[in-house]
PDB file of C-alpha atoms in Angstrom:
ATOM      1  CA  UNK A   1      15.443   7.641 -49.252  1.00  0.00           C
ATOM      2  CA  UNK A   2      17.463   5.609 -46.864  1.00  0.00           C
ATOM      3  CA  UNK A   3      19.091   8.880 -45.571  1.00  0.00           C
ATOM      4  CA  UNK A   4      15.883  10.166 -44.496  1.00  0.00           C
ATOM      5  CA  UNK A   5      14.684   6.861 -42.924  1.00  0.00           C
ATOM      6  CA  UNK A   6      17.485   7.067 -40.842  1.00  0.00           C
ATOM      7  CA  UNK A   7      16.687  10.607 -40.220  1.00  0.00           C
ATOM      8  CA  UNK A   8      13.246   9.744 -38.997  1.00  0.00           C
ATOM      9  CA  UNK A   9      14.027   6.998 -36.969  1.00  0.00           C
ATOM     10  CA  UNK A  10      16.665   8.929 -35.016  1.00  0.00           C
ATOM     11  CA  UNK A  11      14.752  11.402 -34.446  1.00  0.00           C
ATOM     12  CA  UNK A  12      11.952   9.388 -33.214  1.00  0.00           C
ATOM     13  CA  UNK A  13      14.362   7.659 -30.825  1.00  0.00           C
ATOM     14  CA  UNK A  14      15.504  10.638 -29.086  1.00  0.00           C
ATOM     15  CA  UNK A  15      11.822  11.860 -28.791  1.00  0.00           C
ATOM     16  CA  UNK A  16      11.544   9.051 -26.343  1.00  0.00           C
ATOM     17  CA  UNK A  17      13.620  10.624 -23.741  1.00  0.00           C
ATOM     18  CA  UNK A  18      11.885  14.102 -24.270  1.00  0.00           C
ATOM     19  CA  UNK A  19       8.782  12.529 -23.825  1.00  0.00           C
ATOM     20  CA  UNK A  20       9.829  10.975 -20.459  1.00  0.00           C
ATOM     21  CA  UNK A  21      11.392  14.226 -19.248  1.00  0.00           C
ATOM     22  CA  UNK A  22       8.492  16.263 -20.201  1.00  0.00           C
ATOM     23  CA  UNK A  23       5.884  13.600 -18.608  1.00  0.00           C
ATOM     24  CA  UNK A  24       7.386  14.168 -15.447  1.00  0.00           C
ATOM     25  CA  UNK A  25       7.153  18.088 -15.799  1.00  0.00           C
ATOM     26  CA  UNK A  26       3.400  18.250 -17.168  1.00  0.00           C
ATOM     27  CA  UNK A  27       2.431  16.070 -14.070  1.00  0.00           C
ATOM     28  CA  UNK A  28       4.228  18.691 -11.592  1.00  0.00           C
ATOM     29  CA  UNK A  29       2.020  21.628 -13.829  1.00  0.00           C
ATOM     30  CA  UNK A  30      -0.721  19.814 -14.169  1.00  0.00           C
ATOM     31  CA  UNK A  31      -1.760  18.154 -10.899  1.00  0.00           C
ATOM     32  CA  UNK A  32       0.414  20.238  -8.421  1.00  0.00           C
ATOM     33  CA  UNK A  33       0.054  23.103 -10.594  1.00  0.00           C
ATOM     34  CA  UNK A  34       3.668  24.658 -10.152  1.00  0.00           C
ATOM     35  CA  UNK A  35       6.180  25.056 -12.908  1.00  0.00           C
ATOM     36  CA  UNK A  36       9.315  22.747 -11.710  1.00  0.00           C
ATOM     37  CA  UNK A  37      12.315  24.829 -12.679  1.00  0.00           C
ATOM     38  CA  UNK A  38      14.251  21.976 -10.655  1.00  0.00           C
ATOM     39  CA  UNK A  39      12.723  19.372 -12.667  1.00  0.00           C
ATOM     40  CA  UNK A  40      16.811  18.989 -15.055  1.00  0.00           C
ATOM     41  CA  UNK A  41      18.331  19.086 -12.166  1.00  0.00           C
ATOM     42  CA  UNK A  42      16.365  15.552 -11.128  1.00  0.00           C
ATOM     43  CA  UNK A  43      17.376  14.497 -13.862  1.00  0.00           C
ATOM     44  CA  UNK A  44      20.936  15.544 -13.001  1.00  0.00           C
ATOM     45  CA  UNK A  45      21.064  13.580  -9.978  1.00  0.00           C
ATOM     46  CA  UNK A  46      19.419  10.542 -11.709  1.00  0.00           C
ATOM     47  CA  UNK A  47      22.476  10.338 -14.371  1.00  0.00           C
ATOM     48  CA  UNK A  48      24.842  11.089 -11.553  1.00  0.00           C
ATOM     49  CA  UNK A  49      22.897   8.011  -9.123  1.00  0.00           C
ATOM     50  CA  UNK A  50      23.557   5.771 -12.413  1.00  0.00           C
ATOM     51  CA  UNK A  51      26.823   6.424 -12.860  1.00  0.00           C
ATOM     52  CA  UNK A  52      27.870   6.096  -9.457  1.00  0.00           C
ATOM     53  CA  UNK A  53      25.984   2.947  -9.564  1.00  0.00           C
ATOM     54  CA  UNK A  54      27.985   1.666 -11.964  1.00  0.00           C
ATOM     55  CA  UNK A  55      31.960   3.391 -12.180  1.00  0.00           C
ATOM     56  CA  UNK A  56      31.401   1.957  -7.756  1.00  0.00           C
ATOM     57  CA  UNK A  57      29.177  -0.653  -7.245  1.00  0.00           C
ATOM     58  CA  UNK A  58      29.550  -2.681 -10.930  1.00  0.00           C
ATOM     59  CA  UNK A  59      25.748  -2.561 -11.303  1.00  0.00           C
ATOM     60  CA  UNK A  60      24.399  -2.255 -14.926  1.00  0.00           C
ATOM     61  CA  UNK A  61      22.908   1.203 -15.180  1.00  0.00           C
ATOM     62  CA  UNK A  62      20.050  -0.186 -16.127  1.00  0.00           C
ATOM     63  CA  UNK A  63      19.365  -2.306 -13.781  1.00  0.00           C
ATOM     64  CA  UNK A  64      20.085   0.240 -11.478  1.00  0.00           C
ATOM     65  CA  UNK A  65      17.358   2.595 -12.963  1.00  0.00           C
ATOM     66  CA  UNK A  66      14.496   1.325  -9.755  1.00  0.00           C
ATOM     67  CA  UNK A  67      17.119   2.304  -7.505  1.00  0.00           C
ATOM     68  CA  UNK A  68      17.492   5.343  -8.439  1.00  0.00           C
ATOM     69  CA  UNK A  69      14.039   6.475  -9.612  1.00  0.00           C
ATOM     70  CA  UNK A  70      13.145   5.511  -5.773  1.00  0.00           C
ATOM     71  CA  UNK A  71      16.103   7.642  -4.233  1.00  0.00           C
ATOM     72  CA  UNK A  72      15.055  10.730  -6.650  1.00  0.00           C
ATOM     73  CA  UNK A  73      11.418   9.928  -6.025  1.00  0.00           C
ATOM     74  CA  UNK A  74      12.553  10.299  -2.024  1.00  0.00           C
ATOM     75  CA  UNK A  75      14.092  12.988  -2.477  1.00  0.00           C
ATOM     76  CA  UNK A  76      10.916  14.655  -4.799  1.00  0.00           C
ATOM     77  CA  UNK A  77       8.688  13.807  -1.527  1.00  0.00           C
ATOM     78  CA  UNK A  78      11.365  15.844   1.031  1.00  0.00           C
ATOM     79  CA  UNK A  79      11.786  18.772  -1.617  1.00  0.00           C
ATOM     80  CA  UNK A  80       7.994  19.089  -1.114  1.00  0.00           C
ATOM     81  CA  UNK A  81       7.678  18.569   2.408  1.00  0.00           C
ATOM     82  CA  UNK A  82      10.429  21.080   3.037  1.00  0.00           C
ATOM     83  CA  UNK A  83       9.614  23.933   0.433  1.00  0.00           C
ATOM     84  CA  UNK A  84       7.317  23.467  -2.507  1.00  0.00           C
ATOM     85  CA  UNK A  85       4.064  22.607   0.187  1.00  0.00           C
ATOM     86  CA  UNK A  86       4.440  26.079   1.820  1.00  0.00           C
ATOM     87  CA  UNK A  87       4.235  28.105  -2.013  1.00  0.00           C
ATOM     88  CA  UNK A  88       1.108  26.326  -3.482  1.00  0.00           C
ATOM     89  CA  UNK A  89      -0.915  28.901  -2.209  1.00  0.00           C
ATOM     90  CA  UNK A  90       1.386  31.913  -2.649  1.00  0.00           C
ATOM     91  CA  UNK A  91       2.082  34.143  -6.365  1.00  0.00           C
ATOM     92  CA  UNK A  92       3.329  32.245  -9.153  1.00  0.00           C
ATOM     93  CA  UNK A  93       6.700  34.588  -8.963  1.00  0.00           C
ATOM     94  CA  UNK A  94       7.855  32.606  -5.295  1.00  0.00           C
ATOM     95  CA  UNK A  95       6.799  29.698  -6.704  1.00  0.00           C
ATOM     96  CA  UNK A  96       9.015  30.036  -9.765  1.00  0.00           C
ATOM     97  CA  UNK A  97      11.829  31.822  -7.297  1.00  0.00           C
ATOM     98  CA  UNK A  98      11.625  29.196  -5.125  1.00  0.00           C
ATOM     99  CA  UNK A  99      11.996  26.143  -7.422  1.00  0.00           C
ATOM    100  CA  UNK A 100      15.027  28.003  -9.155  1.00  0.00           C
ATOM    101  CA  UNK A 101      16.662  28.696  -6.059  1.00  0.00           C
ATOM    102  CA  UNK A 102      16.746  24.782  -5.474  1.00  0.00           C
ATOM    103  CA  UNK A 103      17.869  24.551  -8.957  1.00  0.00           C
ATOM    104  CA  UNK A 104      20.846  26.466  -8.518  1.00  0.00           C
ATOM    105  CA  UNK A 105      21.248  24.749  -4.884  1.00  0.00           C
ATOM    106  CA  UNK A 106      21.381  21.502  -6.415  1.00  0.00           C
ATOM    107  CA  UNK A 107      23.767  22.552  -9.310  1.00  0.00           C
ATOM    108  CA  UNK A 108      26.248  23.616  -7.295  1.00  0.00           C
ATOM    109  CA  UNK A 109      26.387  21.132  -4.587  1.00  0.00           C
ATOM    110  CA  UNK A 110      26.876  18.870  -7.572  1.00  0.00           C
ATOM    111  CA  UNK A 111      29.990  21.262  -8.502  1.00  0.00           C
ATOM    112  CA  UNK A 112      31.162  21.282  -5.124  1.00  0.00           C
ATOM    113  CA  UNK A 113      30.853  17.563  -4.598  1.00  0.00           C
ATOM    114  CA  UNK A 114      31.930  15.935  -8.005  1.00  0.00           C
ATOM    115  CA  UNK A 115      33.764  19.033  -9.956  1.00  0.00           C
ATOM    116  CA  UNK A 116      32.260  20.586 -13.523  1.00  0.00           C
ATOM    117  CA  UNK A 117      34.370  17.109 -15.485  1.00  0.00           C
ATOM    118  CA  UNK A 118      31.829  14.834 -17.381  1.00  0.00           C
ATOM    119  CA  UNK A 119      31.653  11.432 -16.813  1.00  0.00           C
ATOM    120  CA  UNK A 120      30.998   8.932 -18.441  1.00  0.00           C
ATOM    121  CA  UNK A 121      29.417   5.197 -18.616  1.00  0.00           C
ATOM    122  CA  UNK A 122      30.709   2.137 -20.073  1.00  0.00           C
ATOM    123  CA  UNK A 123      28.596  -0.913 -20.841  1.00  0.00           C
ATOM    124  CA  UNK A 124      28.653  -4.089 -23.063  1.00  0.00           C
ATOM    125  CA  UNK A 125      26.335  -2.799 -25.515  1.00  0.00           C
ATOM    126  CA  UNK A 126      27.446   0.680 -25.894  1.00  0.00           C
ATOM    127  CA  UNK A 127      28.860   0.076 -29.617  1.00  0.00           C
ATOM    128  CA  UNK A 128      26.202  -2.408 -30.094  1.00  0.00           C
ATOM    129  CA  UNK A 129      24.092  -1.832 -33.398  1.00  0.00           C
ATOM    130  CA  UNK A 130      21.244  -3.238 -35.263  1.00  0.00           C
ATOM    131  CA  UNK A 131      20.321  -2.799 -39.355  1.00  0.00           C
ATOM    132  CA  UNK A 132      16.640  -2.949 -40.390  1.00  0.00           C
ATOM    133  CA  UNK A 133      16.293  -2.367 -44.182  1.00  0.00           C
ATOM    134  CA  UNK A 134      19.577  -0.589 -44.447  1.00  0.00           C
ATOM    135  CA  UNK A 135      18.423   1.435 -41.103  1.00  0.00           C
ATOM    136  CA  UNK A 136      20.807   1.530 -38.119  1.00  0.00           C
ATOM    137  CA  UNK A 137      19.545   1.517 -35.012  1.00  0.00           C
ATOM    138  CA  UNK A 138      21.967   1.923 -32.386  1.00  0.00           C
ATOM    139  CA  UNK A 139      21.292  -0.789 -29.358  1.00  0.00           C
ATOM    140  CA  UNK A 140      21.742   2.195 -26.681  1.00  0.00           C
ATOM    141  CA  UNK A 141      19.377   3.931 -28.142  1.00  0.00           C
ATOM    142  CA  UNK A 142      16.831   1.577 -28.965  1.00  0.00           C
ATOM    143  CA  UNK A 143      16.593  -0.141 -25.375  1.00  0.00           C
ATOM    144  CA  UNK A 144      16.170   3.592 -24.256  1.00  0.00           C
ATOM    145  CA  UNK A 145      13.533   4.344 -26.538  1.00  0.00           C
ATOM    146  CA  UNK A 146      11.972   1.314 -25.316  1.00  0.00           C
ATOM    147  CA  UNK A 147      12.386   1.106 -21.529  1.00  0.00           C
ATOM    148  CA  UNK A 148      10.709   5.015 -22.105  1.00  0.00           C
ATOM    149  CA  UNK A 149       7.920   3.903 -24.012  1.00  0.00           C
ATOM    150  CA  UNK A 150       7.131   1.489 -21.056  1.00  0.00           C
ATOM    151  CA  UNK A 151       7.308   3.806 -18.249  1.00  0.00           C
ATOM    152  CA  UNK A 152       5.228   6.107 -20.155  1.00  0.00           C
ATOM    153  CA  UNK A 153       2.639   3.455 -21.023  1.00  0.00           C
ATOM    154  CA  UNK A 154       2.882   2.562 -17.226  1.00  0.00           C
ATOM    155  CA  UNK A 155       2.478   6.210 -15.886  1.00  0.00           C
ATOM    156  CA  UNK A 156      -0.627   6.056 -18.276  1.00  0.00           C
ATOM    157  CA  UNK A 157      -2.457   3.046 -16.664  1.00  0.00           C
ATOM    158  CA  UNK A 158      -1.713   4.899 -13.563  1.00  0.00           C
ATOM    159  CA  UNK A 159      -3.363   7.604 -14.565  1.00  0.00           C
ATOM    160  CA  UNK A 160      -6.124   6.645 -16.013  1.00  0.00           C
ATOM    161  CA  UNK A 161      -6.787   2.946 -14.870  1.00  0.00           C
ATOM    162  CA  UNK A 162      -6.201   3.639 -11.118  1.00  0.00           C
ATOM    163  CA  UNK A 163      -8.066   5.297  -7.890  1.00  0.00           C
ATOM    164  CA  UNK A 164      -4.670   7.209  -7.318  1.00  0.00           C
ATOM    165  CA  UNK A 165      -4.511   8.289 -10.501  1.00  0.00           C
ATOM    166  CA  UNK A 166      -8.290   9.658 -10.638  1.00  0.00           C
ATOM    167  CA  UNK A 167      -7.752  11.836  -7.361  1.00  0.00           C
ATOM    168  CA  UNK A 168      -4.664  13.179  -9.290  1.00  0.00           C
ATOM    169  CA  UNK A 169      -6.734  13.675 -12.123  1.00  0.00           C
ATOM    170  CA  UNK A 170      -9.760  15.125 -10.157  1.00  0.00           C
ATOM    171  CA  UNK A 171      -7.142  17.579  -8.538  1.00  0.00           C
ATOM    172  CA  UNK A 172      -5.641  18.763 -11.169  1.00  0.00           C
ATOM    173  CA  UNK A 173      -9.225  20.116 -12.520  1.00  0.00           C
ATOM    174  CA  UNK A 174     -10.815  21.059  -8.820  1.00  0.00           C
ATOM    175  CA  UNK A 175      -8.762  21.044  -5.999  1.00  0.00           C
ATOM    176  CA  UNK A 176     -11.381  22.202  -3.863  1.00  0.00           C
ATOM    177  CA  UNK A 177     -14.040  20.075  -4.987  1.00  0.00           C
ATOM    178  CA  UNK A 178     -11.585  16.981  -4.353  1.00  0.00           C
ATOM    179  CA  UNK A 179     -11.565  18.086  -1.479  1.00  0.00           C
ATOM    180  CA  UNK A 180     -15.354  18.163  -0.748  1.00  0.00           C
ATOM    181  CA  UNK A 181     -15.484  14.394  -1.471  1.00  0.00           C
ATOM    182  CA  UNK A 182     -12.981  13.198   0.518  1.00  0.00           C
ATOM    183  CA  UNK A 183      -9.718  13.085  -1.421  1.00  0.00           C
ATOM    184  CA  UNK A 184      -5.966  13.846   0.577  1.00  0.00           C
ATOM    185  CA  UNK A 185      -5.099  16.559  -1.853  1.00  0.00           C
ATOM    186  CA  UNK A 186      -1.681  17.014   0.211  1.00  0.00           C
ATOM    187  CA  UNK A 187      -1.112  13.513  -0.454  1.00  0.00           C
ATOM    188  CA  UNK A 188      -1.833  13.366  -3.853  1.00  0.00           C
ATOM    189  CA  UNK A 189       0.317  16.681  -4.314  1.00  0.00           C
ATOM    190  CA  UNK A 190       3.327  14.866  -2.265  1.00  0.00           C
ATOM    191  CA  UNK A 191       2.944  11.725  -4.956  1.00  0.00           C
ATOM    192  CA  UNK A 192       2.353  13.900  -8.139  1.00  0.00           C
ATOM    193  CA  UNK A 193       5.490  15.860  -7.025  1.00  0.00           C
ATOM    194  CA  UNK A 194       8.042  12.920  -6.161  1.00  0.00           C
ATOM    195  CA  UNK A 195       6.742  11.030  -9.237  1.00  0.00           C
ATOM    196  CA  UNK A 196       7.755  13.923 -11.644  1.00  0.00           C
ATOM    197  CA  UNK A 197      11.001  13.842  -9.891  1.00  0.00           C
ATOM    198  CA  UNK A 198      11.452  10.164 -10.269  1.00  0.00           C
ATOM    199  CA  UNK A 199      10.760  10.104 -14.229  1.00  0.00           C
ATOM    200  CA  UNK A 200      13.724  12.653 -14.540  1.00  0.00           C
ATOM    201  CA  UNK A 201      15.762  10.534 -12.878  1.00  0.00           C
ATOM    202  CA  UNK A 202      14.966   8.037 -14.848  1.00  0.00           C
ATOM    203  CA  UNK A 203      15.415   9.942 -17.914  1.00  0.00           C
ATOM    204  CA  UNK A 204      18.314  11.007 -16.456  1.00  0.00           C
ATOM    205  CA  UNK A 205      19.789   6.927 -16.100  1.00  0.00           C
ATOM    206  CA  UNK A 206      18.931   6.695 -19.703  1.00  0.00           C
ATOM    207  CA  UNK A 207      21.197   9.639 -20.289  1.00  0.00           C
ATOM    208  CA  UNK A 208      23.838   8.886 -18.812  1.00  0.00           C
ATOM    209  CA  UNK A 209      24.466   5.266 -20.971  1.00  0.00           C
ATOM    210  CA  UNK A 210      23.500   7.382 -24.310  1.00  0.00           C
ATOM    211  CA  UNK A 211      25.687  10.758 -23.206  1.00  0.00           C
ATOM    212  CA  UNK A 212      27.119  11.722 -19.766  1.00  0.00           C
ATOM    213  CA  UNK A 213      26.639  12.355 -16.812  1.00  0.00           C
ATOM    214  CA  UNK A 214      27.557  16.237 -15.515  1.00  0.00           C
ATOM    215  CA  UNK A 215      26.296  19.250 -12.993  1.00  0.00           C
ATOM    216  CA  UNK A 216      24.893  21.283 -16.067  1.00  0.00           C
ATOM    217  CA  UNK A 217      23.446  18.257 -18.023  1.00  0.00           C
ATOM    218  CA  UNK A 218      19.891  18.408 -17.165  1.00  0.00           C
ATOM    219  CA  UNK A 219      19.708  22.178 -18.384  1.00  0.00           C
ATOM    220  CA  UNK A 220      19.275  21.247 -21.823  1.00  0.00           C
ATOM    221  CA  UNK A 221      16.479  18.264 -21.408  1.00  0.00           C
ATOM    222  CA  UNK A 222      14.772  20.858 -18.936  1.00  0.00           C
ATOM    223  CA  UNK A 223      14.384  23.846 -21.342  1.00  0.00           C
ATOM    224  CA  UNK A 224      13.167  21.298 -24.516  1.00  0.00           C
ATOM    225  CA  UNK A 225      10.609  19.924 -21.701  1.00  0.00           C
ATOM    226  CA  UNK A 226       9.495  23.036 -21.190  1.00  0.00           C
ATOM    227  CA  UNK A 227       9.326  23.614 -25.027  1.00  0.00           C
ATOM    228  CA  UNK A 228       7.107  20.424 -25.150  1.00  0.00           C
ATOM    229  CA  UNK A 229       4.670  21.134 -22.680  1.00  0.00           C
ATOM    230  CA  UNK A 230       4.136  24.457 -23.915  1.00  0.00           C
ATOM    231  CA  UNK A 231       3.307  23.129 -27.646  1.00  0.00           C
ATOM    232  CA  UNK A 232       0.851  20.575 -25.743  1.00  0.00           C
ATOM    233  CA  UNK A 233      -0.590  22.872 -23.470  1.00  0.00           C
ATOM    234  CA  UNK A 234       0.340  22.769 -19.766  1.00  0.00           C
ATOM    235  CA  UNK A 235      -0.107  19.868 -17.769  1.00  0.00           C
ATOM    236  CA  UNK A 236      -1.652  18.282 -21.615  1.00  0.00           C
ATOM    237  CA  UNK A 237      -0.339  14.739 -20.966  1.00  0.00           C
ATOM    238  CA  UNK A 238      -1.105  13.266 -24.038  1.00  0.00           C
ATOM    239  CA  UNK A 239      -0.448  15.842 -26.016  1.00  0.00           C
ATOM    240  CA  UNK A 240       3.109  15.538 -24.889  1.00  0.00           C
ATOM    241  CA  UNK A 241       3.770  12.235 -26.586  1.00  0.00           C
ATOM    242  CA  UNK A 242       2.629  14.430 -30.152  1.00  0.00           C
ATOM    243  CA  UNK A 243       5.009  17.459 -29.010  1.00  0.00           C
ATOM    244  CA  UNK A 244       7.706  15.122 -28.352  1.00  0.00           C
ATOM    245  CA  UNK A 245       7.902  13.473 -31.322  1.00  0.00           C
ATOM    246  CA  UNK A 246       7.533  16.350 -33.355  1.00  0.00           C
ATOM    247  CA  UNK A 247      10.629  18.140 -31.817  1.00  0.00           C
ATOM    248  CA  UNK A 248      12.851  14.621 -32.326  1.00  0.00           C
ATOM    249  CA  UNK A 249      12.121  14.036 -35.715  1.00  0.00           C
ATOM    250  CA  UNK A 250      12.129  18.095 -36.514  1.00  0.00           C
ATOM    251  CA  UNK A 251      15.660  18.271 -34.808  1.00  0.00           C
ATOM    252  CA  UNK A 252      17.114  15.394 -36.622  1.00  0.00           C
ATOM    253  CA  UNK A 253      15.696  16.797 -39.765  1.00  0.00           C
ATOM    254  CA  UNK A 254      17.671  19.843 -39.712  1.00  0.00           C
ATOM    255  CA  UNK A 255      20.722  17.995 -38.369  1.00  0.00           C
ATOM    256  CA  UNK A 256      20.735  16.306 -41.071  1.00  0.00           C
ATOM    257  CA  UNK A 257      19.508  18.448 -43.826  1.00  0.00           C
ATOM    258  CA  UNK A 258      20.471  21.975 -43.286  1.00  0.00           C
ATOM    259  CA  UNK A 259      24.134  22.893 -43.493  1.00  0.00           C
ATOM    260  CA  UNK A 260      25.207  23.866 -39.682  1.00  0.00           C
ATOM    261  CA  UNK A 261      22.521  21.941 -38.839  1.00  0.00           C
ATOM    262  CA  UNK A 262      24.062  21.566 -34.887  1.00  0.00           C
ATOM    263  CA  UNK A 263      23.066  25.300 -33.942  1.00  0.00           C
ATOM    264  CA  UNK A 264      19.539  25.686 -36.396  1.00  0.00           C
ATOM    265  CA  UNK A 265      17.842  22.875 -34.427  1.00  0.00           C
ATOM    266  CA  UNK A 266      17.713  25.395 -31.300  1.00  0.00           C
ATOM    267  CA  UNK A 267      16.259  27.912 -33.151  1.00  0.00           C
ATOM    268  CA  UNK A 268      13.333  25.243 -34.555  1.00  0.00           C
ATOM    269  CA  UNK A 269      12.261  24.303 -31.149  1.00  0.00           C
ATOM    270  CA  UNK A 270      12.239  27.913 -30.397  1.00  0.00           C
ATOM    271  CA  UNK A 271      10.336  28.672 -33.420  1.00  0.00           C
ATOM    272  CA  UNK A 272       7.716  25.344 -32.797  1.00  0.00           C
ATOM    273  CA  UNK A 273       7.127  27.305 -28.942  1.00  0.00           C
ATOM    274  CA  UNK A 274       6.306  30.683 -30.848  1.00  0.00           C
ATOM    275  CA  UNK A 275       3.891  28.975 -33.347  1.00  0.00           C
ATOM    276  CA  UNK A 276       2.230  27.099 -30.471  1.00  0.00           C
ATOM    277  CA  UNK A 277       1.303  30.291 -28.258  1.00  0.00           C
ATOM    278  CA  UNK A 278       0.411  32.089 -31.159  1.00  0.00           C
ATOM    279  CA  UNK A 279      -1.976  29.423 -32.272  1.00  0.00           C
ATOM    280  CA  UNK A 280      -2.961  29.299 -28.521  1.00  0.00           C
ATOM    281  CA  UNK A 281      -3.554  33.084 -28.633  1.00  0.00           C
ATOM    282  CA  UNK A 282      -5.623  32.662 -31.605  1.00  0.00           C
ATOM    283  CA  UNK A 283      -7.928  30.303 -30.213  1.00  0.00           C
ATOM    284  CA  UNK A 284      -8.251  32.331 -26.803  1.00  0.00           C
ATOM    285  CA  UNK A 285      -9.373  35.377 -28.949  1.00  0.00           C
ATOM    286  CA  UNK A 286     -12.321  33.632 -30.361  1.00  0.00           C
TER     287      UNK A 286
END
C-alpha cells in the first residue's frame, strides 16, 4: 500500500510541471490560435536563464524564476512582432513551418553557443526530503509542485477575474466580434503569445533544479504538452489540469509497476492521445 502511495504522489508531483508547460501551450492555441512548435524550446532557454543565473551570478534559481519568466516573456513579445503576427492569417501548414523553423533556430544557436553537454544546478535543498506517513516527498520536488500550482492558480484569476483576461477570452471565441466592440486583438495576441512563452520558462527554471539544463531538453516536456492539450481539447484550459494529472500519475504507475517500466510510459501517453481523438471522433459523429 505504501508503494503505491508513493507511486501516486510522484506522479502527481511531476503532473505539476506538465500542467505548467501545457498551460502555456493551450493559451498560444487557444487565444492566438496557432500551435507553438517553439513552445520546449522556451522552456529551453528558461532552464538555460536559471542556470546561468545561478553557476554566474550566485542567485538561487528560484529566486531567479521573475527574471527569467520576464526575459522569455520579452523575448515571446519580439518572436511575435517579428514572425508569428505576419502567419495568423495565412494556412495552418506556414504557421506550423514557421514556428518549427524557430524551433530548430533556437536549438541550435543553443548548440552553437553552450555545446550539446548538460548542465546542471546545485542548491541547498537538492537532497532535501520530507516523510508523510511513510511517504517521501522529495523537497525539490515538492516546492516545484507548489510554486506551479500558484502560477497556475494565478494565470487563472487572470483569466477569469480580469478585463485582460476577458478580451483574451472573448478572442479566443470571436476575434472579429472583439473586434466590433472595441478590443486591441493585436495586443491581446502579443500578451497571450509572450505569456505562453514565459510559463515555459518558468517550467523550464523548475527543470533545471529537478533535472538539467540542455539544447534538446524542452523536446520531451513539449511533445507530453502537446499530448495534454490534445486529451483536453485544444486551447481546453481547465481541462488541462485533469489531462495533466492523469499522464503523471499514469506514468509513474507503469514506472513503477510494469517491468521496463522506463520505455512503456511513452507508449501510455501515446495510447491516452489515441483514446482521446477517438472519443473526440465519436462525439463529432453524433
Amino acid at each position: 500500500m505504501e508503494l503505491f502511495l508513493q507511486t501516486l504522489v510522484n506522479g502527481l508531483l511531476q503532473s505539476g510541471i506538465y500542467a505548467l508547460v501545457a498551460s502555456g501551450l493551450a493559451l498560444a492555441v487557444g487565444v492566438v490560435g496557432i500551435v507553438n512548435f517553439a513552445h520546449g524550446e522556451y522552456l529551453m532557454l528558461g532552464a538555460f536563464l536559471a542556470w546561468a543565473a545561478s553557476s554566474l551570478l550566485g542567485l538561487d534559481p528560484l529566486l531567479a524564476l521573475p527574471l527569467v519568466a520576464l526575459a522569455v516573456f520579452a523575448v515571446g513579445a519580439l518572436t511575435y512582432r517579428t514572425t508569428i503576427r505576419h502567419v495568423l492569417l495565412a494556412p495552418e501548414l506556414n504557421q506550423m513551418l514557421l514556428t518549427f523553423g524557430v524551433s530548430i533556430l533556437l536549438q541550435n544557436l543553443a548548440l552553437m553557443l553552450l555545446g550539446g553537454n548538460t548542465r546542471t544546478v546545485s542548491t541547498p535543498y537538492q537532497a532535501s526530503s520530507l516523510s508523510l506517513g511513510g511517504v517521501s516527498v522529495g523537497g525539490p520536488k515538492a516546492i516545484a509542485f507548489a510554486l506551479a500550482a500558484l502560477i497556475l492558480a494565478a494565470l487563472y484569476a487572470v483569466l477569469y477575474r480580469t478585463s485582460l483576461g476577458r478580451q483574451m477570452r472573448a478572442v479566443a471565441q470571436n476575434r472579429r466580434g472583439a473586434q466590433l466592440i472595441g478590443v486591441n486583438v493585436d495586443r491581446v495576441y502579443l500578451l497571450a503569445f509572450a505569456a505562453s512563452c514565459g510559463l515555459a520558462a518558468i517550467a523550464g527554471t523548475l527543470v533545471s533544479v529537478l533535472l538539467f539544463a540542455s539544447p534538446a531538453v524542452g523536446l520531451v516536456f513539449a511533445l507530453k504538452a502537446f499530448a495534454i492539450i490534445v486529451m483536453a481539447g485544444l486551447g481546453n484550459l481547465t481541462g488541462v489540469l485533469w489531462a495533466a494529472v492523469m499522464l503523471g500519475v499514469s506514468e509513474a504507475l507503469v514506472q513503477t509497476y510494469v517491468p521496463g517500466g522506463g520505455g512503456w510510459s511513452d507508449a501510455v501517453f501515446f495510447l491516452m492521445i489515441f483514446l482521446a481523438l477517438v472519443g473526440r471522433s465519436f462525439r463529432g459523429a453524433k
